[in-house]
mmCIF file of C-alpha atoms in Angstrom:
data_model
loop_
_atom_site.group_PDB
_atom_site.id
_atom_site.type_symbol
_atom_site.label_atom_id
_atom_site.label_comp_id
_atom_site.label_asym_id
_atom_site.label_seq_id
_atom_site.Cartn_x
_atom_site.Cartn_y
_atom_site.Cartn_z
ATOM 1 C CA UNK C 1 -158.488 -62.998 -49.734
ATOM 2 C CA UNK C 2 -156.112 -61.052 -51.984
ATOM 3 C CA UNK C 3 -153.515 -60.410 -49.283
ATOM 4 C CA UNK C 4 -153.326 -64.091 -48.435
ATOM 5 C CA UNK C 5 -153.379 -65.122 -52.065
ATOM 6 C CA UNK C 6 -150.236 -62.998 -52.401
ATOM 7 C CA UNK C 7 -148.589 -65.030 -49.626
ATOM 8 C CA UNK C 8 -149.824 -68.327 -51.072
ATOM 9 C CA UNK C 9 -148.316 -67.390 -54.442
ATOM 10 C CA UNK C 10 -145.049 -66.305 -52.780
ATOM 11 C CA UNK C 11 -145.363 -62.817 -54.255
ATOM 12 C CA UNK C 12 -144.195 -59.495 -52.833
ATOM 13 C CA UNK C 13 -146.633 -57.336 -54.786
ATOM 14 C CA UNK C 14 -150.427 -57.173 -55.027
ATOM 15 C CA UNK C 15 -151.712 -60.077 -57.145
ATOM 16 C CA UNK C 16 -155.135 -58.677 -58.114
ATOM 17 C CA UNK C 17 -153.955 -58.156 -61.677
ATOM 18 C CA UNK C 18 -152.163 -61.494 -62.134
ATOM 19 C CA UNK C 19 -154.363 -63.356 -64.651
ATOM 20 C CA UNK C 20 -153.480 -66.858 -63.395
ATOM 21 C CA UNK C 21 -154.571 -65.930 -59.867
ATOM 22 C CA UNK C 22 -157.864 -64.232 -60.725
ATOM 23 C CA UNK C 23 -159.949 -67.415 -60.305
ATOM 24 C CA UNK C 24 -158.836 -67.732 -56.674
ATOM 25 C CA UNK C 25 -159.844 -64.295 -55.467
ATOM 26 C CA UNK C 26 -162.079 -62.397 -57.854
ATOM 27 C CA UNK C 27 -165.542 -61.915 -56.331
ATOM 28 C CA UNK C 28 -164.818 -64.494 -53.638
ATOM 29 C CA UNK C 29 -167.876 -65.121 -51.512
ATOM 30 C CA UNK C 30 -170.296 -64.204 -54.277
ATOM 31 C CA UNK C 31 -170.526 -67.633 -55.927
ATOM 32 C CA UNK C 32 -172.077 -70.919 -54.786
ATOM 33 C CA UNK C 33 -169.508 -73.116 -53.091
ATOM 34 C CA UNK C 34 -167.195 -70.268 -52.021
ATOM 35 C CA UNK C 35 -166.230 -71.026 -48.444
ATOM 36 C CA UNK C 36 -163.367 -69.993 -46.197
ATOM 37 C CA UNK C 37 -162.033 -69.593 -42.696
ATOM 38 C CA UNK C 38 -159.541 -67.207 -41.138
ATOM 39 C CA UNK C 39 -157.334 -67.210 -38.068
ATOM 40 C CA UNK C 40 -157.694 -63.860 -36.318
ATOM 41 C CA UNK C 41 -156.601 -62.129 -33.137
ATOM 42 C CA UNK C 42 -157.881 -58.847 -31.775
ATOM 43 C CA UNK C 43 -156.195 -56.016 -29.972
ATOM 44 C CA UNK C 44 -157.088 -55.125 -26.440
ATOM 45 C CA UNK C 45 -157.908 -51.462 -26.040
ATOM 46 C CA UNK C 46 -158.711 -49.355 -23.016
ATOM 47 C CA UNK C 47 -162.139 -47.746 -22.965
ATOM 48 C CA UNK C 48 -162.774 -44.211 -21.710
ATOM 49 C CA UNK C 49 -162.669 -45.473 -18.098
ATOM 50 C CA UNK C 50 -159.319 -47.245 -18.495
ATOM 51 C CA UNK C 51 -160.885 -50.723 -18.590
ATOM 52 C CA UNK C 52 -159.454 -53.212 -21.035
ATOM 53 C CA UNK C 53 -161.987 -54.150 -23.713
ATOM 54 C CA UNK C 54 -161.796 -56.429 -26.731
ATOM 55 C CA UNK C 55 -162.556 -54.749 -30.030
ATOM 56 C CA UNK C 56 -165.336 -56.520 -31.858
ATOM 57 C CA UNK C 57 -165.125 -54.872 -35.250
ATOM 58 C CA UNK C 58 -162.763 -55.249 -38.191
ATOM 59 C CA UNK C 59 -160.782 -52.339 -36.787
ATOM 60 C CA UNK C 60 -157.990 -53.776 -34.678
ATOM 61 C CA UNK C 61 -158.440 -57.344 -35.865
ATOM 62 C CA UNK C 62 -155.296 -59.004 -37.163
ATOM 63 C CA UNK C 63 -155.719 -61.802 -39.679
ATOM 64 C CA UNK C 64 -152.973 -64.394 -39.232
ATOM 65 C CA UNK C 65 -154.008 -66.720 -42.034
ATOM 66 C CA UNK C 66 -156.816 -67.791 -44.309
ATOM 67 C CA UNK C 67 -157.946 -70.926 -46.130
ATOM 68 C CA UNK C 68 -160.685 -71.057 -48.729
ATOM 69 C CA UNK C 69 -162.154 -73.252 -51.426
ATOM 70 C CA UNK C 70 -164.106 -72.515 -54.555
ATOM 71 C CA UNK C 71 -165.196 -74.148 -57.759
ATOM 72 C CA UNK C 72 -162.843 -72.771 -60.400
ATOM 73 C CA UNK C 73 -162.410 -75.708 -62.767
ATOM 74 C CA UNK C 74 -164.240 -73.749 -65.463
ATOM 75 C CA UNK C 75 -162.342 -70.499 -64.785
ATOM 76 C CA UNK C 76 -158.739 -71.656 -64.720
ATOM 77 C CA UNK C 77 -156.835 -72.715 -61.666
ATOM 78 C CA UNK C 78 -154.029 -75.192 -61.294
ATOM 79 C CA UNK C 79 -155.950 -78.374 -60.452
ATOM 80 C CA UNK C 80 -157.053 -80.415 -63.396
ATOM 81 C CA UNK C 81 -159.170 -83.374 -62.312
ATOM 82 C CA UNK C 82 -161.927 -85.337 -63.991
ATOM 83 C CA UNK C 83 -164.153 -84.789 -60.959
ATOM 84 C CA UNK C 84 -164.135 -80.968 -61.121
ATOM 85 C CA UNK C 85 -163.260 -80.771 -57.439
ATOM 86 C CA UNK C 86 -163.249 -77.441 -55.620
ATOM 87 C CA UNK C 87 -159.762 -76.006 -55.233
ATOM 88 C CA UNK C 88 -158.129 -75.046 -51.948
ATOM 89 C CA UNK C 89 -155.994 -71.951 -51.435
ATOM 90 C CA UNK C 90 -154.437 -71.089 -48.115
ATOM 91 C CA UNK C 91 -151.667 -69.063 -46.551
ATOM 92 C CA UNK C 92 -150.401 -67.890 -43.197
ATOM 93 C CA UNK C 93 -148.847 -64.440 -42.851
ATOM 94 C CA UNK C 94 -145.052 -64.895 -43.069
ATOM 95 C CA UNK C 95 -144.479 -63.532 -39.542
ATOM 96 C CA UNK C 96 -146.788 -66.197 -38.087
ATOM 97 C CA UNK C 97 -145.652 -69.280 -40.010
ATOM 98 C CA UNK C 98 -144.348 -72.332 -38.181
ATOM 99 C CA UNK C 99 -146.715 -71.883 -35.226
ATOM 100 C CA UNK C 100 -149.396 -74.431 -36.167
ATOM 101 C CA UNK C 101 -151.793 -71.853 -37.604
ATOM 102 C CA UNK C 102 -151.934 -73.548 -41.007
ATOM 103 C CA UNK C 103 -152.834 -76.859 -39.363
ATOM 104 C CA UNK C 104 -155.623 -75.234 -37.342
ATOM 105 C CA UNK C 105 -156.942 -73.409 -40.403
ATOM 106 C CA UNK C 106 -157.077 -76.479 -42.586
ATOM 107 C CA UNK C 107 -158.542 -78.731 -39.881
ATOM 108 C CA UNK C 108 -161.228 -76.127 -39.172
ATOM 109 C CA UNK C 109 -162.034 -75.672 -42.859
ATOM 110 C CA UNK C 110 -162.303 -79.429 -43.431
ATOM 111 C CA UNK C 111 -164.427 -79.950 -40.306
ATOM 112 C CA UNK C 112 -166.850 -77.196 -41.276
ATOM 113 C CA UNK C 113 -167.085 -78.453 -44.846
ATOM 114 C CA UNK C 114 -167.809 -81.959 -43.616
ATOM 115 C CA UNK C 115 -170.558 -80.650 -41.330
ATOM 116 C CA UNK C 116 -172.106 -78.552 -44.100
ATOM 117 C CA UNK C 117 -172.145 -81.371 -46.606
ATOM 118 C CA UNK C 118 -173.281 -83.922 -44.035
ATOM 119 C CA UNK C 119 -176.242 -81.687 -43.209
ATOM 120 C CA UNK C 120 -176.929 -81.068 -46.897
ATOM 121 C CA UNK C 121 -176.632 -77.313 -46.560
ATOM 122 C CA UNK C 122 -177.020 -75.106 -49.619
ATOM 123 C CA UNK C 123 -178.568 -78.010 -51.526
ATOM 124 C CA UNK C 124 -175.063 -79.144 -52.438
ATOM 125 C CA UNK C 125 -174.177 -82.692 -53.249
ATOM 126 C CA UNK C 126 -171.780 -84.621 -51.044
ATOM 127 C CA UNK C 127 -168.260 -83.255 -51.228
ATOM 128 C CA UNK C 128 -166.122 -85.862 -52.993
ATOM 129 C CA UNK C 129 -162.812 -84.199 -52.315
ATOM 130 C CA UNK C 130 -160.734 -81.059 -52.551
ATOM 131 C CA UNK C 131 -157.906 -80.373 -54.958
ATOM 132 C CA UNK C 132 -154.867 -78.206 -54.292
ATOM 133 C CA UNK C 133 -151.629 -77.303 -55.947
ATOM 134 C CA UNK C 134 -148.459 -77.029 -53.871
ATOM 135 C CA UNK C 135 -144.891 -76.276 -54.856
ATOM 136 C CA UNK C 136 -142.751 -79.365 -54.491
ATOM 137 C CA UNK C 137 -140.164 -77.371 -52.528
ATOM 138 C CA UNK C 138 -142.746 -76.277 -49.922
ATOM 139 C CA UNK C 139 -141.980 -79.190 -47.619
ATOM 140 C CA UNK C 140 -143.830 -77.772 -44.591
ATOM 141 C CA UNK C 141 -147.080 -77.476 -46.562
ATOM 142 C CA UNK C 142 -146.621 -80.909 -48.134
ATOM 143 C CA UNK C 143 -146.174 -82.463 -44.662
ATOM 144 C CA UNK C 144 -149.354 -80.743 -43.483
ATOM 145 C CA UNK C 145 -151.398 -81.904 -46.471
ATOM 146 C CA UNK C 146 -150.121 -85.474 -46.147
ATOM 147 C CA UNK C 147 -150.813 -85.492 -42.396
ATOM 148 C CA UNK C 148 -154.419 -84.450 -43.045
ATOM 149 C CA UNK C 149 -155.016 -87.132 -45.670
ATOM 150 C CA UNK C 150 -154.355 -85.394 -48.981
ATOM 151 C CA UNK C 151 -152.648 -87.559 -51.579
ATOM 152 C CA UNK C 152 -150.709 -86.738 -54.717
ATOM 153 C CA UNK C 153 -152.448 -87.303 -58.029
ATOM 154 C CA UNK C 154 -150.031 -89.187 -60.262
ATOM 155 C CA UNK C 155 -149.084 -87.228 -63.358
ATOM 156 C CA UNK C 156 -150.432 -83.942 -62.007
ATOM 157 C CA UNK C 157 -147.084 -82.157 -61.789
ATOM 158 C CA UNK C 158 -146.971 -78.839 -63.615
ATOM 159 C CA UNK C 159 -144.435 -76.077 -64.063
ATOM 160 C CA UNK C 160 -145.367 -73.173 -61.864
ATOM 161 C CA UNK C 161 -145.064 -69.424 -62.358
ATOM 162 C CA UNK C 162 -141.794 -69.309 -60.405
ATOM 163 C CA UNK C 163 -140.090 -71.819 -62.694
ATOM 164 C CA UNK C 164 -140.372 -74.737 -60.276
ATOM 165 C CA UNK C 165 -142.759 -77.662 -60.092
ATOM 166 C CA UNK C 166 -146.115 -77.850 -58.317
#
């Protein structure tokens, strides 16, 4: 999560110690409602007999992108809504951007969330929505979010860490 949070925040350095970003990554997966997906590819490797085999462990797996949600309204975050919606974070590795990976990630995340909440998994109530914060100059991401049905919340613009608007 931390590597992709770095890309989402448009940072060059590790973001584990950036206070504003702690709610998005700290102890991810250890709290109710934490949920995410990743786009991965694996390396082919020859076995001892020279046959090509697919690695099935974390070793040799390349993560191209990740998308995740979590309830952080009480821990910080950039989305401020009355409904205390879970907040989305996502990023695609810079060398793989512009290839449709972000679209696949977000569609997959939304589909799985819909299935989970439709089936009433984890005893959770029906998901009312997802909140996200996006820099206004990130036109590719804004197009994706609009295409998938996200809408802007009037009056939600804030100054971001980079000096722009989100």
